Amino acid sequence: MVTRDETAGADGLEPAVGSSRVRTYQVRTYGCQMNVHDSERLSGLLESAGYQRAAEGADADIVVFNTCAVRENADNKLYGNLSHLAPRKQADPDMQIAVGGCLAQKDRDAVLRRAPWVDVVFGTHNIGSLPALLERARHNREAQVEIVEALQEFPSALPASRESAYAAWVSISVGCNNTCTFCIVPSLRGKEVDRRPGDILAEVQSLVDQGVLEITLLGQNVNAYGVSFADRELARDRGAFAKLLRACGDIDGLERVRFTSPHPAEFTDDVIEAMADTPNVCPTLHMPLQSGSDRILKAMRRSYRAERFLGIIDKVRAAIPHAAITTDLIVGFPGETEEDFQATLDVVERARFASAFTFQYSKRPGTPAADMPDQLPKAVVTERYQRLIALQERISLEQNSAQIGHPVELLVATGEGRKDASTARMSGRARDGRLVHFLPGDNEIRPGDIVTTTVTGAAPHHLIADAPIIEHRRTRAGDAHAAGQKPRTGVGLGMPRIGAPAPSPAAEGCGC
């Protein structure tokens, strides 16, 4: 372990000597896909700096919280977990705790006021600073807080330790230019900045070269891509997202392309055409509705109305008849009347979503909606929420039941079925995104492989396929998963490693 008397250089970043082992880390992630991908970057940064991921269930030398600020209970969850670590920190002062992400960007110095045993607080725009801040806190024996107001470098340039051998996130932009009254993200993530198309495609190609079969293009508003390139030499291009989808179709070995999330106000016909024309773009669309009431959509500053939303769905289904369409819905926005809520139920009935992420409105200080009059009583919101859940579960079951008897191609996943061990099933994702629990039979199937089977049963949130396997294709992704190999992307920062050098890999290792 690196001890406090193993002094470093003047900046506290020289590698410590005399350590008997490599220090371990754990990253705990809250929130959206953006945060999940940021956590892969945090892991890549720490591993590049000489740390090692802690074994499952083991206490780590460094615990990093990558936080979310979208919902009210995010604060309570974070500070509750920090309190649980306080006795460990008191017993082992060399243990370090870091808090980053959206809640850290929002609360800043308040994190240390509420949890003074935290060592490092960093924001959404400077995740690349984490290793240096940890070492500085260790060397100077005091907490380090670094919150910057604007993006310093596009985070995809940072090293990333990917969680999956077969599926990967690829950021195409950061930030958001919308001003939805319920959302705190733009103030924490900043204005939209788009990556160069060539950089995105190079990252996708790198992942495919390492065996990845599926990528998901990530952005707060993916179909606004092209409005604000980080490279100022690139002209604004409203058709850039459709072009990007088509370009992904030209990458050999890339079998599945997904994206999340588009904004209905900017959803254009060229994107629908690109989805329909590009074989590896999956027949699925996640597009947040939020409310079916035009009055509430206006109060939310969502610059579309219900008929516009339903019109997009009609066009997508005309071009891609079997597309599974999912959405986000908020119940109990300030001022929502029973008539407004009924409008949401009506749109959900007409839209026939495959599934929906439903939320009870959560008041977030710093957003315009937090100061709106007519905040609804909790009991009213909860009762409406239960009615919406019941409606959507009925529709989801009807949609899923229609799949019974049909063949389905699955990318085999790991850890998605809580009952898989007791049922002898494995789990995978269909091309349309549906979760399928299937019987492998006598086949030696690995996560990352591709199987084709037949749907035999349905529930609101998943399908069952207990029929014999029709086809099983072993893949490089399956080989990598079986070997414990995960893809890596990004470039190192020339940051000194911390602690003793890691052991050399075994001779048969790939060395990459």
Coordinates of C-alpha atoms in Angstrom, one line a residue:
M1 CA 0.0 0.0 0.0
V2 CA 1.2 3.5 -0.7
T3 CA 1.7 5.2 2.7
R4 CA 1.7 8.9 3.6
D5 CA 5.4 9.1 4.3
E6 CA 6.4 7.9 0.8
T7 CA 6.9 11.4 -0.5
A8 CA 6.7 12.3 -4.1
G9 CA 7.9 15.2 -6.2
A10 CA 6.9 18.8 -5.8
D11 CA 3.6 18.3 -7.6
G12 CA 2.8 15.1 -5.7
L13 CA 2.6 13.1 -9.0
E14 CA 5.9 11.1 -9.0
P15 CA 5.3 7.4 -8.6
A16 CA 5.6 6.1 -5.0
V17 CA 8.3 3.5 -4.3
G18 CA 8.5 0.7 -1.9
S19 CA 4.8 -0.3 -2.2
S20 CA 4.2 -4.0 -1.5
R21 CA 1.1 -4.1 -3.7
V22 CA -1.0 -2.2 -6.3
R23 CA -3.7 -0.1 -4.8
T24 CA -7.3 -1.2 -5.8
Y25 CA -10.3 0.8 -6.8
Q26 CA -14.0 0.5 -7.1
V27 CA -16.3 2.9 -9.1
R28 CA -20.0 3.1 -8.0
T29 CA -22.2 4.5 -10.7
Y30 CA -25.6 6.2 -10.5
G31 CA -27.8 7.5 -13.3
C32 CA -28.0 7.4 -17.1
Q33 CA -25.9 5.7 -19.8
M34 CA -23.7 8.8 -20.0
N35 CA -22.7 8.1 -16.4
V36 CA -22.1 4.5 -17.1
H37 CA -19.8 5.4 -20.0
D38 CA -18.1 8.0 -17.9
S39 CA -17.4 5.3 -15.3
E40 CA -15.7 3.3 -17.9
R41 CA -13.4 6.3 -18.5
L42 CA -12.8 6.7 -14.8
S43 CA -11.8 3.0 -14.6
G44 CA -9.5 3.4 -17.7
L45 CA -7.9 6.5 -16.1
L46 CA -7.2 4.7 -12.8
E47 CA -5.9 1.6 -14.5
S48 CA -3.6 3.7 -16.7
A49 CA -2.4 5.4 -13.5
G50 CA -1.5 2.0 -11.9
Y51 CA -4.5 1.1 -9.9
Q52 CA -6.2 -2.3 -10.1
R53 CA -10.0 -3.0 -10.1
A54 CA -10.9 -4.5 -6.7
A55 CA -12.2 -8.0 -6.7
E56 CA -16.0 -8.5 -6.4
G57 CA -17.0 -8.1 -2.8
A58 CA -13.6 -6.9 -1.6
D59 CA -12.9 -3.6 0.1
A60 CA -11.2 -1.2 -2.3
D61 CA -8.4 1.2 -1.4
I62 CA -10.2 3.9 -3.4
V63 CA -14.0 4.2 -3.8
V64 CA -15.2 6.6 -6.5
F65 CA -18.9 7.7 -6.6
N66 CA -20.0 8.8 -10.1
T67 CA -23.2 10.6 -9.2
C68 CA -26.5 11.6 -10.8
A69 CA -28.5 14.7 -9.9
V70 CA -31.7 14.2 -12.0
R71 CA -33.8 12.8 -9.1
E72 CA -34.3 14.0 -5.6
N73 CA -33.3 10.8 -3.9
A74 CA -29.9 10.9 -5.6
D75 CA -28.7 13.2 -2.8
N76 CA -30.0 10.9 -0.1
K77 CA -28.5 7.8 -1.7
L78 CA -25.1 9.4 -2.1
Y79 CA -24.8 10.8 1.4
G80 CA -26.1 7.6 2.9
N81 CA -23.5 5.6 1.1
L82 CA -20.8 8.0 2.2
S83 CA -21.9 7.7 5.8
H84 CA -21.5 3.9 5.5
L85 CA -17.9 4.4 4.5
A86 CA -17.0 6.8 7.3
P87 CA -16.0 4.1 9.8
R88 CA -13.7 2.4 7.2
K89 CA -12.1 5.8 6.5
Q90 CA -11.6 6.4 10.2
A91 CA -10.0 3.0 10.7
D92 CA -7.8 3.3 7.5
P93 CA -6.8 6.9 6.7
D94 CA -5.0 5.6 3.6
M95 CA -8.3 4.6 2.1
Q96 CA -9.6 7.3 -0.3
I97 CA -13.1 8.4 -1.3
A98 CA -13.8 10.5 -4.4
V99 CA -17.1 12.0 -5.5
G100 CA -17.6 13.1 -9.1
G101 CA -20.4 13.5 -11.7
C102 CA -23.5 15.6 -11.8
L103 CA -24.2 15.9 -8.1
A104 CA -20.6 16.9 -7.4
Q105 CA -20.9 19.5 -10.2
K106 CA -24.1 20.8 -8.5
D107 CA -23.1 20.6 -4.8
R108 CA -19.4 21.5 -5.1
D109 CA -18.1 22.5 -1.6
A110 CA -21.3 21.2 0.0
V111 CA -20.0 17.6 -0.4
L112 CA -17.2 18.3 2.0
R113 CA -19.5 20.1 4.4
R114 CA -21.8 17.1 4.6
A115 CA -19.1 14.5 4.3
P116 CA -15.7 15.9 5.4
W117 CA -14.0 12.5 5.2
V118 CA -14.2 12.7 1.4
D119 CA -10.8 13.1 -0.2
V120 CA -11.6 14.3 -3.8
V121 CA -14.6 16.2 -5.4
F122 CA -14.5 16.6 -9.2
G123 CA -17.0 17.7 -11.8
T124 CA -18.5 16.5 -15.0
H125 CA -16.0 18.5 -17.2
N126 CA -12.7 17.3 -15.6
I127 CA -12.9 13.6 -15.0
G128 CA -9.4 13.3 -16.5
S129 CA -8.1 15.0 -13.4
L130 CA -9.1 12.2 -11.0
P131 CA -5.7 10.3 -10.7
A132 CA -3.8 13.6 -10.1
L133 CA -6.3 14.8 -7.5
L134 CA -6.2 11.5 -5.7
E135 CA -2.4 11.6 -5.5
R136 CA -2.4 15.3 -4.5
A137 CA -4.9 14.6 -1.7
R138 CA -2.7 11.7 -0.5
H139 CA 0.5 13.7 -0.7
N140 CA -0.9 17.0 0.8
R141 CA -3.0 15.2 3.3
E142 CA -6.0 17.4 2.6
A143 CA -9.1 17.1 0.4
Q144 CA -9.0 18.4 -3.2
V145 CA -12.0 20.0 -4.9
E146 CA -11.8 20.8 -8.6
I147 CA -14.9 21.9 -10.4
V148 CA -14.5 23.5 -13.8
E149 CA -17.3 25.3 -15.7
A150 CA -16.6 24.2 -19.2
L151 CA -15.3 21.1 -21.1
Q152 CA -11.5 21.0 -21.2
E153 CA -11.1 18.1 -23.6
F154 CA -13.6 15.8 -25.2
P155 CA -13.8 12.9 -22.7
S156 CA -13.6 10.2 -25.4
A157 CA -9.9 11.0 -25.7
L158 CA -9.5 9.6 -22.2
P159 CA -8.6 5.9 -21.7
A160 CA -11.7 3.7 -21.1
S161 CA -11.8 0.3 -19.5
R162 CA -15.0 -1.2 -21.1
E163 CA -17.4 -3.3 -19.1
S164 CA -18.5 -5.6 -22.0
A165 CA -16.6 -7.6 -24.5
Y166 CA -19.5 -7.5 -27.0
A167 CA -21.4 -4.2 -26.6
A168 CA -20.0 -0.6 -26.2
W169 CA -21.1 3.0 -25.7
V170 CA -19.7 5.6 -28.1
S171 CA -20.3 9.3 -27.2
I172 CA -21.0 11.5 -30.2
S173 CA -21.6 14.6 -28.1
V174 CA -21.7 16.0 -24.6
G175 CA -24.0 18.7 -23.2
C176 CA -27.5 19.9 -24.3
N177 CA -28.8 23.1 -25.8
N178 CA -32.4 22.5 -24.7
T179 CA -34.0 24.3 -21.7
C180 CA -36.5 21.7 -20.4
T181 CA -37.9 23.2 -17.1
F182 CA -37.7 19.9 -15.2
C183 CA -34.1 19.1 -16.2
I184 CA -30.9 20.1 -14.5
V185 CA -28.6 18.4 -16.9
P186 CA -27.8 21.4 -19.2
S187 CA -26.5 23.4 -16.2
L188 CA -24.3 20.5 -15.1
R189 CA -23.1 19.1 -18.5
G190 CA -23.0 22.4 -20.4
K191 CA -23.9 23.4 -23.9
E192 CA -23.8 20.7 -26.6
V193 CA -20.4 20.0 -28.1
D194 CA -20.2 17.5 -31.0
R195 CA -17.3 15.2 -31.9
R196 CA -15.8 15.0 -35.4
P197 CA -17.4 12.2 -37.4
G198 CA -14.0 10.8 -38.2
D199 CA -13.1 10.5 -34.5
I200 CA -16.4 8.7 -33.7
L201 CA -16.0 6.3 -36.6
A202 CA -12.3 5.6 -35.6
E203 CA -13.5 4.7 -32.1
V204 CA -16.2 2.5 -33.5
Q205 CA -13.7 0.8 -35.8
S206 CA -11.3 0.3 -32.8
L207 CA -14.0 -1.4 -30.8
V208 CA -15.0 -3.7 -33.7
D209 CA -11.4 -4.6 -34.3
Q210 CA -11.4 -5.8 -30.6
G211 CA -14.4 -8.0 -31.3
V212 CA -17.3 -5.7 -30.2
L213 CA -20.5 -6.5 -32.2
E214 CA -22.9 -3.8 -31.0
I215 CA -22.4 -0.1 -30.3
T216 CA -24.8 2.5 -29.0
L217 CA -24.3 6.1 -30.0
L218 CA -24.7 8.3 -27.0
G219 CA -25.8 12.0 -26.6
Q220 CA -28.2 14.0 -24.6
N221 CA -29.8 14.8 -27.9
V222 CA -28.3 12.6 -30.6
N223 CA -30.3 13.9 -33.5
A224 CA -29.1 17.4 -32.9
Y225 CA -25.6 16.1 -33.8
G226 CA -23.9 18.4 -36.2
V227 CA -25.0 21.7 -34.7
S228 CA -21.9 22.5 -32.7
F229 CA -18.7 20.6 -33.7
A230 CA -15.8 20.8 -31.3
D231 CA -13.7 21.3 -34.5
R232 CA -14.6 24.9 -35.5
E233 CA -13.4 24.1 -39.1
L234 CA -16.3 21.8 -39.5
A235 CA -19.5 23.6 -40.8
R236 CA -22.8 23.1 -39.0
D237 CA -24.5 20.1 -40.6
R238 CA -28.2 19.3 -39.8
G239 CA -27.9 16.0 -41.7
A240 CA -24.8 14.9 -39.8
F241 CA -26.6 12.3 -37.7
A242 CA -28.2 10.5 -40.6
K243 CA -24.8 10.5 -42.4
L244 CA -23.2 9.0 -39.2
L245 CA -25.7 6.2 -39.1
R246 CA -25.1 5.3 -42.7
A247 CA -21.3 5.5 -42.2
C248 CA -21.6 3.0 -39.3
G249 CA -23.3 0.7 -41.8
D250 CA -20.1 0.5 -43.8
I251 CA -18.0 -0.9 -40.9
D252 CA -17.4 -4.6 -41.5
G253 CA -18.0 -6.7 -38.4
L254 CA -20.3 -4.2 -36.8
E255 CA -23.6 -6.1 -36.5
R256 CA -25.8 -3.8 -34.4
V257 CA -26.0 0.0 -34.1
R258 CA -28.3 1.7 -31.6
F259 CA -28.6 5.3 -30.4
T260 CA -30.1 7.2 -27.5
S261 CA -31.7 9.6 -27.0
P262 CA -33.2 11.7 -29.8
H263 CA -35.5 14.7 -29.2
P264 CA -38.8 14.6 -31.0
A265 CA -38.6 18.3 -32.0
E266 CA -35.5 17.6 -34.1
F267 CA -36.4 14.2 -35.5
T268 CA -36.1 14.4 -39.2
D269 CA -37.1 12.2 -42.1
D270 CA -33.5 11.6 -43.2
V271 CA -32.8 9.8 -39.9
I272 CA -35.8 7.5 -40.5
E273 CA -34.5 6.8 -44.0
A274 CA -31.0 6.1 -42.7
M275 CA -32.5 3.7 -40.1
A276 CA -34.5 1.8 -42.7
D277 CA -31.7 1.7 -45.3
T278 CA -28.8 0.7 -43.0
P279 CA -29.1 -3.1 -42.2
N280 CA -27.0 -3.0 -39.0
V281 CA -29.1 -0.1 -37.5
C282 CA -31.4 -2.0 -35.1
P283 CA -35.2 -1.7 -35.5
T284 CA -35.7 0.1 -32.3
L285 CA -36.2 3.7 -31.2
H286 CA -36.2 5.2 -27.7
M287 CA -37.8 8.7 -27.9
P288 CA -38.9 10.5 -24.8
L289 CA -42.5 11.7 -24.8
Q290 CA -42.6 13.0 -21.1
S291 CA -46.2 14.0 -21.3
G292 CA -49.2 13.6 -23.7
S293 CA -50.7 16.9 -22.7
D294 CA -49.8 19.8 -25.0
R295 CA -50.3 22.2 -22.1
I296 CA -47.8 20.4 -20.0
L297 CA -45.4 19.9 -22.8
K298 CA -45.4 23.7 -23.2
A299 CA -44.8 24.2 -19.5
M300 CA -41.9 21.7 -19.7
R301 CA -40.5 23.7 -22.7
R302 CA -40.7 20.6 -24.8
S303 CA -40.8 22.1 -28.3
Y304 CA -43.2 19.6 -29.9
R305 CA -46.8 18.5 -29.3
A306 CA -48.5 15.2 -29.0
E307 CA -49.6 14.9 -32.6
R308 CA -46.1 15.7 -33.8
F309 CA -44.7 12.9 -31.6
L310 CA -47.3 10.4 -32.9
G311 CA -46.6 11.5 -36.5
I312 CA -42.9 10.5 -36.0
I313 CA -44.0 7.1 -34.7
D314 CA -46.2 6.6 -37.7
K315 CA -43.4 7.4 -40.1
V316 CA -41.0 5.1 -38.3
R317 CA -43.4 2.2 -38.3
A318 CA -44.2 2.8 -42.0
A319 CA -40.5 2.5 -42.9
I320 CA -39.6 -0.1 -40.2
P321 CA -42.8 -2.1 -39.5
H322 CA -41.4 -4.2 -36.7
A323 CA -39.6 -1.4 -34.9
A324 CA -39.9 -1.5 -31.1
I325 CA -40.5 2.0 -29.8
T326 CA -39.9 2.9 -26.2
T327 CA -40.2 6.2 -24.3
D328 CA -39.8 8.2 -21.1
L329 CA -42.8 9.6 -19.2
I330 CA -43.1 12.0 -16.2
V331 CA -46.2 11.9 -14.0
G332 CA -47.2 14.7 -11.7
F333 CA -45.5 17.7 -13.3
P334 CA -46.5 21.0 -11.5
G335 CA -50.0 22.0 -12.6
E336 CA -50.9 18.7 -14.2
T337 CA -54.6 18.2 -14.0
E338 CA -56.6 15.0 -14.3
E339 CA -57.4 16.1 -17.9
D340 CA -53.7 16.5 -18.6
F341 CA -52.9 13.1 -17.2
Q342 CA -55.7 11.5 -19.2
A343 CA -54.1 13.1 -22.3
T344 CA -50.9 11.2 -21.5
L345 CA -52.9 7.9 -21.1
D346 CA -54.5 8.5 -24.5
V347 CA -51.2 9.1 -26.2
V348 CA -49.7 6.0 -24.6
E349 CA -52.7 3.9 -25.8
R350 CA -52.3 5.2 -29.3
A351 CA -48.5 5.0 -29.4
R352 CA -48.4 1.3 -28.3
F353 CA -44.9 1.6 -26.8
A354 CA -43.0 -1.7 -26.4
S355 CA -42.0 -0.4 -22.9
A356 CA -41.7 2.9 -21.1
F357 CA -39.5 4.3 -18.4
T358 CA -42.0 6.1 -16.1
F359 CA -41.1 8.6 -13.4
Q360 CA -42.9 10.5 -10.7
Y361 CA -41.9 14.2 -11.0
S362 CA -39.0 15.0 -8.7
K363 CA -38.5 18.6 -7.7
R364 CA -34.9 19.7 -8.3
P365 CA -33.6 22.9 -6.9
G366 CA -32.1 25.0 -9.7
T367 CA -34.7 24.1 -12.3
P368 CA -37.5 26.4 -13.3
A369 CA -40.1 23.8 -12.5
A370 CA -39.0 23.7 -8.9
D371 CA -40.4 27.2 -8.4
M372 CA -43.7 26.7 -10.3
P373 CA -47.0 26.9 -8.5
D374 CA -49.4 24.0 -8.1
Q375 CA -46.9 21.4 -7.0
L376 CA -48.9 18.2 -6.8
P377 CA -49.5 16.2 -3.5
K378 CA -47.5 13.0 -3.4
A379 CA -50.6 10.9 -3.0
V380 CA -52.1 12.3 -6.3
V381 CA -48.8 11.7 -8.2
T382 CA -48.5 8.1 -6.8
E383 CA -52.1 7.2 -7.8
R384 CA -51.6 8.5 -11.3
Y385 CA -48.3 6.8 -11.6
Q386 CA -49.9 3.4 -10.7
R387 CA -52.6 3.9 -13.4
L388 CA -49.9 4.7 -16.0
I389 CA -47.9 1.6 -15.0
A390 CA -50.9 -0.6 -15.3
L391 CA -51.8 0.7 -18.8
Q392 CA -48.2 0.4 -20.1
E393 CA -47.7 -3.1 -18.6
R394 CA -50.9 -4.2 -20.4
I395 CA -49.7 -2.8 -23.7
S396 CA -46.2 -4.2 -23.2
L397 CA -47.6 -7.7 -22.6
E398 CA -49.8 -7.4 -25.7
Q399 CA -46.8 -6.3 -27.7
N400 CA -44.6 -9.1 -26.4
S401 CA -47.3 -11.7 -26.7
A402 CA -47.4 -10.9 -30.5
Q403 CA -43.8 -12.2 -30.7
I404 CA -44.7 -15.7 -29.6
G405 CA -44.0 -18.3 -32.3
H406 CA -41.5 -16.0 -34.1
P407 CA -37.8 -16.6 -34.5
V408 CA -35.5 -14.2 -32.8
E409 CA -31.8 -13.5 -33.1
L410 CA -30.1 -12.8 -29.8
L411 CA -26.8 -11.3 -28.8
V412 CA -26.2 -13.3 -25.6
A413 CA -25.7 -11.1 -22.6
T414 CA -24.4 -11.7 -19.1
G415 CA -26.2 -11.1 -15.8
E416 CA -29.5 -9.8 -17.2
G417 CA -31.8 -12.6 -15.8
R418 CA -32.1 -12.7 -12.0
K419 CA -33.7 -16.2 -12.2
D420 CA -31.4 -17.6 -14.9
A421 CA -29.5 -19.9 -12.5
S422 CA -32.7 -21.5 -11.1
T423 CA -34.4 -21.8 -14.5
A424 CA -31.2 -23.0 -16.4
R425 CA -31.8 -20.2 -18.9
M426 CA -29.5 -17.6 -20.3
S427 CA -30.4 -14.1 -21.5
G428 CA -29.9 -12.1 -24.6
R429 CA -31.1 -9.0 -26.4
A430 CA -33.1 -9.2 -29.6
R431 CA -32.3 -6.8 -32.4
D432 CA -35.2 -4.7 -31.4
G433 CA -33.9 -4.5 -27.9
R434 CA -36.3 -6.8 -26.1
L435 CA -34.8 -8.9 -23.3
V436 CA -35.2 -12.7 -24.0
H437 CA -34.5 -15.5 -21.5
F438 CA -33.7 -18.7 -23.5
L439 CA -32.8 -22.3 -22.9
P440 CA -29.3 -23.1 -24.2
G441 CA -29.8 -26.8 -24.3
D442 CA -26.6 -28.8 -24.7
N443 CA -24.9 -25.9 -26.6
E444 CA -21.8 -24.3 -25.1
I445 CA -23.0 -20.7 -25.5
R446 CA -21.0 -17.7 -24.1
P447 CA -22.0 -14.1 -23.6
G448 CA -21.1 -12.4 -26.8
D449 CA -22.2 -15.3 -29.0
I450 CA -25.2 -15.0 -31.4
V451 CA -28.1 -17.5 -31.2
T452 CA -31.3 -17.8 -33.1
T453 CA -34.3 -19.4 -31.3
T454 CA -38.1 -19.2 -31.2
V455 CA -40.2 -17.2 -28.7
T456 CA -42.4 -19.4 -26.6
G457 CA -43.7 -17.1 -23.9
A458 CA -44.1 -13.4 -22.9
A459 CA -44.3 -11.2 -19.9
P460 CA -44.5 -7.4 -19.8
H461 CA -40.8 -6.9 -19.4
H462 CA -39.3 -9.9 -21.2
L463 CA -39.8 -12.8 -23.6
I464 CA -39.2 -16.5 -23.0
A465 CA -37.6 -18.8 -25.6
D466 CA -37.7 -22.4 -24.4
A467 CA -37.6 -23.9 -27.9
P468 CA -34.5 -25.7 -29.3
I469 CA -31.7 -23.5 -30.5
I470 CA -32.0 -23.0 -34.3
E471 CA -28.5 -21.6 -34.8
H472 CA -25.5 -20.8 -32.6
R473 CA -22.7 -18.7 -34.0
R474 CA -19.5 -18.4 -31.9
T475 CA -18.0 -15.0 -32.1
R476 CA -14.7 -13.2 -31.3
A477 CA -16.7 -11.3 -28.7
G478 CA -17.6 -14.6 -27.1
D479 CA -14.0 -15.7 -27.2
A480 CA -12.9 -12.4 -25.6
H481 CA -15.6 -12.7 -22.8
A482 CA -14.5 -16.3 -22.1
A483 CA -10.9 -15.2 -21.8
G484 CA -11.8 -12.2 -19.5
Q485 CA -10.6 -9.7 -22.1
K486 CA -12.4 -6.3 -22.3
P487 CA -11.8 -3.7 -25.1
R488 CA -10.0 -0.5 -24.3
T489 CA -10.2 2.8 -26.1
G490 CA -8.8 6.3 -25.8
V491 CA -5.3 7.5 -25.3
G492 CA -3.2 7.8 -22.2
L493 CA -2.3 11.1 -20.7
G494 CA 1.3 10.5 -19.9
M495 CA 0.4 10.3 -16.3
P496 CA 2.9 8.7 -14.0
R497 CA 1.9 5.3 -12.5
I498 CA 1.2 5.1 -8.8
G499 CA 2.8 2.4 -6.6
A500 CA 4.8 -0.6 -7.6
P501 CA 4.8 -1.7 -11.2
A502 CA 2.0 -4.2 -12.0
P503 CA 3.2 -7.8 -12.6
S504 CA 4.1 -8.6 -16.2
P505 CA 1.3 -10.4 -18.1
A506 CA 1.5 -14.2 -18.6
A507 CA 3.3 -15.2 -21.8
E508 CA 0.1 -16.4 -23.4
G509 CA -1.7 -13.0 -22.8
C510 CA -2.5 -10.7 -25.7
G511 CA -0.5 -7.8 -24.1
C512 CA -3.0 -5.2 -25.3

